[in-house]
């Protein structure tokens, strides 16, 4: 029988995950069907029980359930526990095990597009301190960074994330003015805030002129393809990357956990741009 997979969240109507995973199932010859389920918070617990009962093989978790699902699972990986969020669940012998592939997905996307940078122990500035910032910062801090600074509108959240990163590398919490003052000290600057998403597409969080000439600017947003942040960076001559490689690679890592196959991520980026994002 075809194995079942899915995504739970709300809203999920615009998610690219069903198209992505069903493409990979077809492409890899692995049998599977992936569906999106819109699940309001008050129905989360009973939905998880139901998915377990129908023998779902695995599922993704998105906004607003990434943290709320954790106590409903039988086991959570150390990385997901450190990040405080789960985006991928595997059912194994009737047990639901939670993982977080967001941060690793970011790192894989970075390695795919800028392989040298990841080996150079970069200094990184993260703008924002929400859920996505946590998953990216904690993986980069453990895996590649010599230093990772966090700046955020709500300074206390920057402090909390910076303290967590200090277990793995040097880290400082900054306000926006402090970050602008030392903008020349980073090899990678990552916007993880939701500023730049429709309808705030022309908004920018910090001033970026004065950054070192080889700095890579990254935005986790992929719709629009270029946020005001990336447009500014590109106009000033910097290298840029949007959130599509992260989206595709976090999905590829989930697909690998479910099937043992790591799919072709470059082909998927091209497919999503051609079909949904241009
Ligand atoms: N490419 C991918 O695969 C991927 C994966 C996950 C998320 N994302 C994207 O990442 C972004 C953040 O998601 P999230 O889950 O981390 O959201 P979140 O937990 O709600 O965090 C939002 C962050 O944005 C900041 N922010 C919001 N509005 C702001 C404003 N007007 N000025 C300055 N800062 C502002 C918040 O600052 P405060 O703390 O001060 O409120 C916080 O740091 C979203 O755009 C999402 O689409 C992409």
mmCIF file with all atom_site columns, N, CA, C and O in Angstrom, residues 2-3 5 24-33 255 258-259 261:
data_model
loop_
_atom_site.group_PDB
_atom_site.id
_atom_site.type_symbol
_atom_site.label_atom_id
_atom_site.label_alt_id
_atom_site.label_comp_id
_atom_site.label_asym_id
_atom_site.label_entity_id
_atom_site.label_seq_id
_atom_site.pdbx_PDB_ins_code
_atom_site.Cartn_x
_atom_site.Cartn_y
_atom_site.Cartn_z
_atom_site.occupancy
_atom_site.B_iso_or_equiv
_atom_site.pdbx_formal_charge
_atom_site.auth_seq_id
_atom_site.auth_comp_id
_atom_site.auth_asym_id
_atom_site.auth_atom_id
_atom_site.pdbx_PDB_model_num
ATOM 1  N N  . UNK A 1 2   ? 0.399  2.320  -0.702 1.00 0.00 ? 2   UNK A N  1
ATOM 2  C CA . UNK A 1 2   ? 1.150  3.575  -0.776 1.00 0.00 ? 2   UNK A CA 1
ATOM 3  C C  . UNK A 1 2   ? 1.290  4.191  0.623  1.00 0.00 ? 2   UNK A C  1
ATOM 4  O O  . UNK A 1 2   ? 0.305  4.302  1.352  1.00 0.00 ? 2   UNK A O  1
ATOM 5  N N  . UNK A 1 3   ? 2.506  4.593  0.972  1.00 0.00 ? 3   UNK A N  1
ATOM 6  C CA . UNK A 1 3   ? 2.706  5.184  2.301  1.00 0.00 ? 3   UNK A CA 1
ATOM 7  C C  . UNK A 1 3   ? 2.184  6.615  2.332  1.00 0.00 ? 3   UNK A C  1
ATOM 8  O O  . UNK A 1 3   ? 2.289  7.331  1.346  1.00 0.00 ? 3   UNK A O  1
ATOM 9  N N  . UNK A 1 5   ? 2.031  10.529 3.866  1.00 0.00 ? 5   UNK A N  1
ATOM 10 C CA . UNK A 1 5   ? 2.833  11.593 4.466  1.00 0.00 ? 5   UNK A CA 1
ATOM 11 C C  . UNK A 1 5   ? 1.999  12.870 4.455  1.00 0.00 ? 5   UNK A C  1
ATOM 12 O O  . UNK A 1 5   ? 0.964  12.924 3.778  1.00 0.00 ? 5   UNK A O  1
ATOM 13 N N  . UNK A 1 24  ? 9.121  14.627 -5.629 1.00 0.00 ? 24  UNK A N  1
ATOM 14 C CA . UNK A 1 24  ? 10.239 13.745 -5.263 1.00 0.00 ? 24  UNK A CA 1
ATOM 15 C C  . UNK A 1 24  ? 9.812  12.280 -5.218 1.00 0.00 ? 24  UNK A C  1
ATOM 16 O O  . UNK A 1 24  ? 10.571 11.398 -5.589 1.00 0.00 ? 24  UNK A O  1
ATOM 17 N N  . UNK A 1 25  ? 8.588  12.019 -4.713 1.00 0.00 ? 25  UNK A N  1
ATOM 18 C CA . UNK A 1 25  ? 8.112  10.623 -4.698 1.00 0.00 ? 25  UNK A CA 1
ATOM 19 C C  . UNK A 1 25  ? 8.105  10.071 -6.119 1.00 0.00 ? 25  UNK A C  1
ATOM 20 O O  . UNK A 1 25  ? 8.568  8.969  -6.371 1.00 0.00 ? 25  UNK A O  1
ATOM 21 N N  . UNK A 1 26  ? 7.559  10.884 -7.035 1.00 0.00 ? 26  UNK A N  1
ATOM 22 C CA . UNK A 1 26  ? 7.465  10.451 -8.428 1.00 0.00 ? 26  UNK A CA 1
ATOM 23 C C  . UNK A 1 26  ? 8.867  10.249 -9.019 1.00 0.00 ? 26  UNK A C  1
ATOM 24 O O  . UNK A 1 26  ? 9.175  9.222  -9.618 1.00 0.00 ? 26  UNK A O  1
ATOM 25 N N  . UNK A 1 27  ? 9.694  11.244 -8.783 1.00 0.00 ? 27  UNK A N  1
ATOM 26 C CA . UNK A 1 27  ? 11.048 11.278 -9.345 1.00 0.00 ? 27  UNK A CA 1
ATOM 27 C C  . UNK A 1 27  ? 11.918 10.119 -8.857 1.00 0.00 ? 27  UNK A C  1
ATOM 28 O O  . UNK A 1 27  ? 12.660 9.517  -9.606 1.00 0.00 ? 27  UNK A O  1
ATOM 29 N N  . UNK A 1 28  ? 11.827 9.823  -7.541 1.00 0.00 ? 28  UNK A N  1
ATOM 30 C CA . UNK A 1 28  ? 12.740 8.835  -6.946 1.00 0.00 ? 28  UNK A CA 1
ATOM 31 C C  . UNK A 1 28  ? 12.210 7.409  -7.080 1.00 0.00 ? 28  UNK A C  1
ATOM 32 O O  . UNK A 1 28  ? 12.925 6.458  -6.761 1.00 0.00 ? 28  UNK A O  1
ATOM 33 N N  . UNK A 1 29  ? 10.941 7.279  -7.487 1.00 0.00 ? 29  UNK A N  1
ATOM 34 C CA . UNK A 1 29  ? 10.379 5.932  -7.607 1.00 0.00 ? 29  UNK A CA 1
ATOM 35 C C  . UNK A 1 29  ? 9.977  5.346  -6.260 1.00 0.00 ? 29  UNK A C  1
ATOM 36 O O  . UNK A 1 29  ? 9.572  4.188  -6.165 1.00 0.00 ? 29  UNK A O  1
ATOM 37 N N  . UNK A 1 30  ? 10.099 6.153  -5.174 1.00 0.00 ? 30  UNK A N  1
ATOM 38 C CA . UNK A 1 30  ? 9.650  5.687  -3.857 1.00 0.00 ? 30  UNK A CA 1
ATOM 39 C C  . UNK A 1 30  ? 8.143  5.937  -3.789 1.00 0.00 ? 30  UNK A C  1
ATOM 40 O O  . UNK A 1 30  ? 7.676  7.027  -4.145 1.00 0.00 ? 30  UNK A O  1
ATOM 41 N N  . UNK A 1 31  ? 7.401  4.946  -3.316 1.00 0.00 ? 31  UNK A N  1
ATOM 42 C CA . UNK A 1 31  ? 5.946  5.093  -3.280 1.00 0.00 ? 31  UNK A CA 1
ATOM 43 C C  . UNK A 1 31  ? 5.531  5.969  -2.087 1.00 0.00 ? 31  UNK A C  1
ATOM 44 O O  . UNK A 1 31  ? 5.991  5.757  -0.962 1.00 0.00 ? 31  UNK A O  1
ATOM 45 N N  . UNK A 1 32  ? 4.685  6.960  -2.328 1.00 0.00 ? 32  UNK A N  1
ATOM 46 C CA . UNK A 1 32  ? 4.235  7.817  -1.235 1.00 0.00 ? 32  UNK A CA 1
ATOM 47 C C  . UNK A 1 32  ? 3.276  8.881  -1.722 1.00 0.00 ? 32  UNK A C  1
ATOM 48 O O  . UNK A 1 32  ? 3.293  9.250  -2.908 1.00 0.00 ? 32  UNK A O  1
ATOM 49 N N  . UNK A 1 33  ? 2.427  9.349  -0.817 1.00 0.00 ? 33  UNK A N  1
ATOM 50 C CA . UNK A 1 33  ? 1.484  10.413 -1.151 1.00 0.00 ? 33  UNK A CA 1
ATOM 51 C C  . UNK A 1 33  ? 1.495  11.426 -0.011 1.00 0.00 ? 33  UNK A C  1
ATOM 52 O O  . UNK A 1 33  ? 1.393  11.034 1.163  1.00 0.00 ? 33  UNK A O  1
ATOM 53 N N  . UNK A 1 255 ? 12.539 14.361 3.703  1.00 0.00 ? 255 UNK A N  1
ATOM 54 C CA . UNK A 1 255 ? 12.309 13.269 2.751  1.00 0.00 ? 255 UNK A CA 1
ATOM 55 C C  . UNK A 1 255 ? 13.308 12.132 3.015  1.00 0.00 ? 255 UNK A C  1
ATOM 56 O O  . UNK A 1 255 ? 12.962 10.952 2.994  1.00 0.00 ? 255 UNK A O  1
ATOM 57 N N  . UNK A 1 258 ? 12.379 10.069 6.026  1.00 0.00 ? 258 UNK A N  1
ATOM 58 C CA . UNK A 1 258 ? 11.252 9.165  5.777  1.00 0.00 ? 258 UNK A CA 1
ATOM 59 C C  . UNK A 1 258 ? 11.599 8.012  4.855  1.00 0.00 ? 258 UNK A C  1
ATOM 60 O O  . UNK A 1 258 ? 11.063 6.924  4.997  1.00 0.00 ? 258 UNK A O  1
ATOM 61 N N  . UNK A 1 259 ? 12.461 8.267  3.855  1.00 0.00 ? 259 UNK A N  1
ATOM 62 C CA . UNK A 1 259 ? 12.638 7.273  2.772  1.00 0.00 ? 259 UNK A CA 1
ATOM 63 C C  . UNK A 1 259 ? 14.067 6.754  2.653  1.00 0.00 ? 259 UNK A C  1
ATOM 64 O O  . UNK A 1 259 ? 14.292 5.782  1.938  1.00 0.00 ? 259 UNK A O  1
ATOM 65 N N  . UNK A 1 261 ? 16.280 8.393  1.084  1.00 0.00 ? 261 UNK A N  1
ATOM 66 C CA . UNK A 1 261 ? 16.788 8.981  -0.169 1.00 0.00 ? 261 UNK A CA 1
ATOM 67 C C  . UNK A 1 261 ? 16.942 10.493 0.000  1.00 0.00 ? 261 UNK A C  1
ATOM 68 O O  . UNK A 1 261 ? 15.993 11.171 0.407  1.00 0.00 ? 261 UNK A O  1
#
